GROMACS .gro file of N, CA and C in nm:
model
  231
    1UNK      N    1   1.261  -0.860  -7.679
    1UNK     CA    2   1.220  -0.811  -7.549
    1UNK      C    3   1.337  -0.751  -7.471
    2UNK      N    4   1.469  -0.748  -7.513
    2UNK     CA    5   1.548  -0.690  -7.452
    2UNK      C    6   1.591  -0.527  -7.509
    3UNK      N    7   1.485  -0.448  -7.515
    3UNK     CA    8   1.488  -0.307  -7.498
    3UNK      C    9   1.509  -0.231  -7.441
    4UNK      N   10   1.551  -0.146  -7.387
    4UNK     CA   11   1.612  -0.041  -7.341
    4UNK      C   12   1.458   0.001  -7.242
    5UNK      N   13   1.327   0.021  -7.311
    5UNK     CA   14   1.199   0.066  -7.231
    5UNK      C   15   1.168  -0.065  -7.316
    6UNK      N   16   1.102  -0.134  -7.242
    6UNK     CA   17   0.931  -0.268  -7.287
    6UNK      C   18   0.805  -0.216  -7.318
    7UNK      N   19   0.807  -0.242  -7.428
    7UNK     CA   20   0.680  -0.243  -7.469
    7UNK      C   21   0.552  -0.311  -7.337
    8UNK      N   22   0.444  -0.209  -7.348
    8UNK     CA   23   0.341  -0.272  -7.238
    8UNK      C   24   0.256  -0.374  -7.303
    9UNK      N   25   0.264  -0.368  -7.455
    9UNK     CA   26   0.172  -0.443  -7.505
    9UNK      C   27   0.245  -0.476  -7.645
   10UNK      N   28   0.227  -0.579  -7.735
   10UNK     CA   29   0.247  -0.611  -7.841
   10UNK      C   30   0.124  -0.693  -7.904
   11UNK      N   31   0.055  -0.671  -8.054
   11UNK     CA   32  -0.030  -0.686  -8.043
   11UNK      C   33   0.018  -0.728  -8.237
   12UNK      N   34  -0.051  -0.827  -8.257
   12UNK     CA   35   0.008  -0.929  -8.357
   12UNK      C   36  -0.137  -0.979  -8.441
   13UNK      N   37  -0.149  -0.886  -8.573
   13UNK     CA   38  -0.303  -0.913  -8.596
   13UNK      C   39  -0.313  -1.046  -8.752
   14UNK      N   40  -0.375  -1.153  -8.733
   14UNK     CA   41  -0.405  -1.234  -8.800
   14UNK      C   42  -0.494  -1.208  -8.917
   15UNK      N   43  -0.422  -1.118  -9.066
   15UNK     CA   44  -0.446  -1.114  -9.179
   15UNK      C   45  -0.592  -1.179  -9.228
   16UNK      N   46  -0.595  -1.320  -9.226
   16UNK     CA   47  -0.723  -1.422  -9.249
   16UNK      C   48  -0.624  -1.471  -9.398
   17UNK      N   49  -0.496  -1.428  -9.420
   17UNK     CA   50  -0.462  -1.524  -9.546
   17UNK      C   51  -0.475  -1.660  -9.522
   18UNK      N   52  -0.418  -1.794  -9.642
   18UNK     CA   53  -0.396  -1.878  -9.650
   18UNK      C   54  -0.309  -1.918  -9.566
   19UNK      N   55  -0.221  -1.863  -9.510
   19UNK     CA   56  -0.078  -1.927  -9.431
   19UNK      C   57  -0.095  -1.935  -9.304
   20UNK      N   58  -0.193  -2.093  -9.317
   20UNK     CA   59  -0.192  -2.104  -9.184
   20UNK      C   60  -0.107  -2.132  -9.031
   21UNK      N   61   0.036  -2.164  -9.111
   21UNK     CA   62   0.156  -2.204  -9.072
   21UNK      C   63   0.189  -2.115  -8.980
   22UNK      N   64   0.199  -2.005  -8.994
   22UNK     CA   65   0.239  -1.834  -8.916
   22UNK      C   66   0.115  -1.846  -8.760
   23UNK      N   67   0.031  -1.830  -8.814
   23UNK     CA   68  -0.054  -1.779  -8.706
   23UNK      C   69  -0.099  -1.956  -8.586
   24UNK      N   70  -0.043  -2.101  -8.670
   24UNK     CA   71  -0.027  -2.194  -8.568
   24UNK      C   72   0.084  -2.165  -8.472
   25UNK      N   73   0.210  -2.112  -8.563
   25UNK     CA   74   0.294  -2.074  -8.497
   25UNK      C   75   0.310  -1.947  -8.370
   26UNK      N   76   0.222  -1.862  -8.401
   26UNK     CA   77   0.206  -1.775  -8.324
   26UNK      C   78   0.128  -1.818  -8.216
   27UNK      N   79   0.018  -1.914  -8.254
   27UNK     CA   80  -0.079  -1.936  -8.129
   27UNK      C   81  -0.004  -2.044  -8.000
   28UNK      N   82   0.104  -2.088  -8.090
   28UNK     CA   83   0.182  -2.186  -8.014
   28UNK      C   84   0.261  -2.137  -7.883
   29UNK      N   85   0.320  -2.036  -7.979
   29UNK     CA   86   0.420  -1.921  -7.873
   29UNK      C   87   0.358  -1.859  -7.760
   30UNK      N   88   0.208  -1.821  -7.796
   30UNK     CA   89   0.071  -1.758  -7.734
   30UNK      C   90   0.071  -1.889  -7.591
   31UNK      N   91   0.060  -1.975  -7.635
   31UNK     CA   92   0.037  -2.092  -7.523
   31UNK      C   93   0.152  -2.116  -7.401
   32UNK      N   94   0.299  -2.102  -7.454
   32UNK     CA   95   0.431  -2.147  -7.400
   32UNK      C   96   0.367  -1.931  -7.317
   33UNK      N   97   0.349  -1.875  -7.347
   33UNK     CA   98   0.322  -1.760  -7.297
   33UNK      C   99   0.217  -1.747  -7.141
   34UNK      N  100   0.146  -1.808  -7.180
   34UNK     CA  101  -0.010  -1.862  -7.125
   34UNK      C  102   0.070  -1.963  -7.012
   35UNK      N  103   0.123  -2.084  -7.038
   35UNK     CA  104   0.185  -2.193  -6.944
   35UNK      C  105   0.296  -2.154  -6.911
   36UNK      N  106   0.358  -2.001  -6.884
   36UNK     CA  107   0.496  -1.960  -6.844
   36UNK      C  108   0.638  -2.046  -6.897
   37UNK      N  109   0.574  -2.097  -7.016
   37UNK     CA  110   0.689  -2.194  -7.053
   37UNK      C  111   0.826  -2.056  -7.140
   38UNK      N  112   0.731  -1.944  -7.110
   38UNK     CA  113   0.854  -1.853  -7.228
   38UNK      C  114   0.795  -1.751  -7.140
   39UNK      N  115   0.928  -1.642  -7.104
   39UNK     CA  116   0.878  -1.508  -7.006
   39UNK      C  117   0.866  -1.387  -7.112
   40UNK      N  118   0.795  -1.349  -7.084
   40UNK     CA  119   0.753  -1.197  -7.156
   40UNK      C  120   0.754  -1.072  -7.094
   41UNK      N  121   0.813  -1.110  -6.994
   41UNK     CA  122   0.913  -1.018  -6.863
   41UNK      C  123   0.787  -0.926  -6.834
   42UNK      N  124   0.629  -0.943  -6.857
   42UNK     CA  125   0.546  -0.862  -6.807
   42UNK      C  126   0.472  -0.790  -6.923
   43UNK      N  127   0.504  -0.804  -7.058
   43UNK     CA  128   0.481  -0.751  -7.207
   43UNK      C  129   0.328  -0.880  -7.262
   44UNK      N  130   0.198  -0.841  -7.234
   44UNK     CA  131   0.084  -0.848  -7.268
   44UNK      C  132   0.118  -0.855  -7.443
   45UNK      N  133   0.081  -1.005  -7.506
   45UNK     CA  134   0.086  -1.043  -7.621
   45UNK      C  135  -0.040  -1.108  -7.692
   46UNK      N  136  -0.084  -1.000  -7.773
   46UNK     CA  137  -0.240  -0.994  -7.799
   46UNK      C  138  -0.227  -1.067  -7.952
   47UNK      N  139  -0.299  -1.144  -7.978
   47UNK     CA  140  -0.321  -1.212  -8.137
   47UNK      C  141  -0.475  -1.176  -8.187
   48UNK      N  142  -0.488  -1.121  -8.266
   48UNK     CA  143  -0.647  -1.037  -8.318
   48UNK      C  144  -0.634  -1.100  -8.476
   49UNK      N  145  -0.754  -1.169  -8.511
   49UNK     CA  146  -0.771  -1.283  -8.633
   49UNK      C  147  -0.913  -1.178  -8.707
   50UNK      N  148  -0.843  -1.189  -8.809
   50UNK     CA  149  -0.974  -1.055  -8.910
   50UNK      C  150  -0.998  -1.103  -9.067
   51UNK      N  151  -1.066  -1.157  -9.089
   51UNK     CA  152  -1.114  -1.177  -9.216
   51UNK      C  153  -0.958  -1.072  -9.331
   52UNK      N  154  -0.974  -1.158  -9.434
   52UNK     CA  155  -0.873  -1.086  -9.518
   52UNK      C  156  -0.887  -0.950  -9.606
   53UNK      N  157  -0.829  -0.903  -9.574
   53UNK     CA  158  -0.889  -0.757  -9.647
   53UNK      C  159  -0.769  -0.695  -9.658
   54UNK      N  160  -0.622  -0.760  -9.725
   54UNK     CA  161  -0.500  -0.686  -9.723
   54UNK      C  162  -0.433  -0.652  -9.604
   55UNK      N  163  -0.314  -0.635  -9.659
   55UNK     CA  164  -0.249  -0.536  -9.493
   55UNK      C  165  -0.247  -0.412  -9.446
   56UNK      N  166  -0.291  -0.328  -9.564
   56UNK     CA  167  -0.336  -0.214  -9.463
   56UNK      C  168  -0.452  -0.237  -9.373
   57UNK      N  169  -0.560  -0.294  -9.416
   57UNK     CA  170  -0.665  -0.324  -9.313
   57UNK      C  171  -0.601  -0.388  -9.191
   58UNK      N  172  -0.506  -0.484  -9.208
   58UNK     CA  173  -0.441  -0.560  -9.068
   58UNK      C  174  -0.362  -0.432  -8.983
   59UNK      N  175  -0.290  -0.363  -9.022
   59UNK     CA  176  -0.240  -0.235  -8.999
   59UNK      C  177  -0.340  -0.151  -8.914
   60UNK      N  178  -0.446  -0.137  -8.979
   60UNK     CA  179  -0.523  -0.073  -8.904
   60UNK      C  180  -0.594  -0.105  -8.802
   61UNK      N  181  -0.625  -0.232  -8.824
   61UNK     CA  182  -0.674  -0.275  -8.686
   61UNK      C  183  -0.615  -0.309  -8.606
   62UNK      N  184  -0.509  -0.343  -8.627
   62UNK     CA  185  -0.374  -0.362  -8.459
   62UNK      C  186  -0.385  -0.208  -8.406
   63UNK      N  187  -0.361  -0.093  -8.501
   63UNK     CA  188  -0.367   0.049  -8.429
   63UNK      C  189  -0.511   0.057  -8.344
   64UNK      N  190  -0.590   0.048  -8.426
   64UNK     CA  191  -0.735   0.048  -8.353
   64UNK      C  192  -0.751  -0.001  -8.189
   65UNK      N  193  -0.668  -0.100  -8.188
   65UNK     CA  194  -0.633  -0.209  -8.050
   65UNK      C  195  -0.577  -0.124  -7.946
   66UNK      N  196  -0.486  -0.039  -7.966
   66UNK     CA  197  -0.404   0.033  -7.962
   66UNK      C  198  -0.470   0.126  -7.807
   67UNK      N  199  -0.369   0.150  -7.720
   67UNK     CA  200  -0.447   0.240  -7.592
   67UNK      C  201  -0.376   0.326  -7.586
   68UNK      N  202  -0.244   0.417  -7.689
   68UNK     CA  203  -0.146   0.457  -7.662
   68UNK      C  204  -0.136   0.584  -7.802
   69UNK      N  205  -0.069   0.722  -7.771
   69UNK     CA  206  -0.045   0.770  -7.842
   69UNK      C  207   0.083   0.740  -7.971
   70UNK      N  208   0.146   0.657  -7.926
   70UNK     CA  209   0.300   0.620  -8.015
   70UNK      C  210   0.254   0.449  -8.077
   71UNK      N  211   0.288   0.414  -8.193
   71UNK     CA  212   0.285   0.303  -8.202
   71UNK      C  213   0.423   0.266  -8.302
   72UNK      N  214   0.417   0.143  -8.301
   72UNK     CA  215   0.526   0.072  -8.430
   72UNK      C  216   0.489  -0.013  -8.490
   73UNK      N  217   0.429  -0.001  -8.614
   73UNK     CA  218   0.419  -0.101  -8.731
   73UNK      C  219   0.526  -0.121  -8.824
   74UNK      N  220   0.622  -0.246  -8.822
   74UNK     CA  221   0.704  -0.276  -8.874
   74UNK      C  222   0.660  -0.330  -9.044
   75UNK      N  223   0.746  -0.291  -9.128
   75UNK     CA  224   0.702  -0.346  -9.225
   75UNK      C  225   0.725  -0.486  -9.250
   76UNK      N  226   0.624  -0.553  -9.333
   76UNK     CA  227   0.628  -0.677  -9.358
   76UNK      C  228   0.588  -0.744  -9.551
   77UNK      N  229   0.671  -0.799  -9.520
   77UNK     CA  230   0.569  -0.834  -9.679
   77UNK      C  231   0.438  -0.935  -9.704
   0.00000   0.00000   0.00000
C-alpha cells in the first residue's frame, strides 16, 4: 500500500481449490480490515469465492469485478 498512486480497489478472487489455508488467511486480514485493526489508507479490499475452474477463469472474474479501464493481474502459480 505504499505506492506512489493507491489503488481504489484491490480485489482478491477465491479459486474454489483445496487450500483452504490462503483464503482463511485472507478472510482473516478481511476482518482486522473490517475492525480497523489494519489501515488500508482508504483501498476497498474485495474477496470473490468461485467454484474451481483454473486460473484463468479466477483471472477473469476479478477483471469482470473490475470498474476501471487499467488493471493488474500479477502472476501466480
Amino acid at each position: 500500500m505504499a505506492q506512489t498512486v493507491r489503488p481504489e480497489r484491490i480485489i482478491i478472487v477465491d479459486d474454489g481449490s483445496d487450500g483452504h489455508a490462503s483464503v482463511e488467511m485472507l478472510n482473516a486480514i478481511l476482518d482486522d480490515c473490517r475492525h480497523r485493526a489494519m489501515d488500508t489508507n482508504g483501498v476497498a479490499i474485495d474477496l470473490i469465492g468461485q467454484a474451481n475452474a483454473g486460473p484463468y477463469a479466477a483471472r477473469n472474474r476479478g477483471i469482470a469485478a473490475t470498474f476501471v479501464s487499467h488493471n493488474c493481474c500479477p502472476a501466480t502459480s
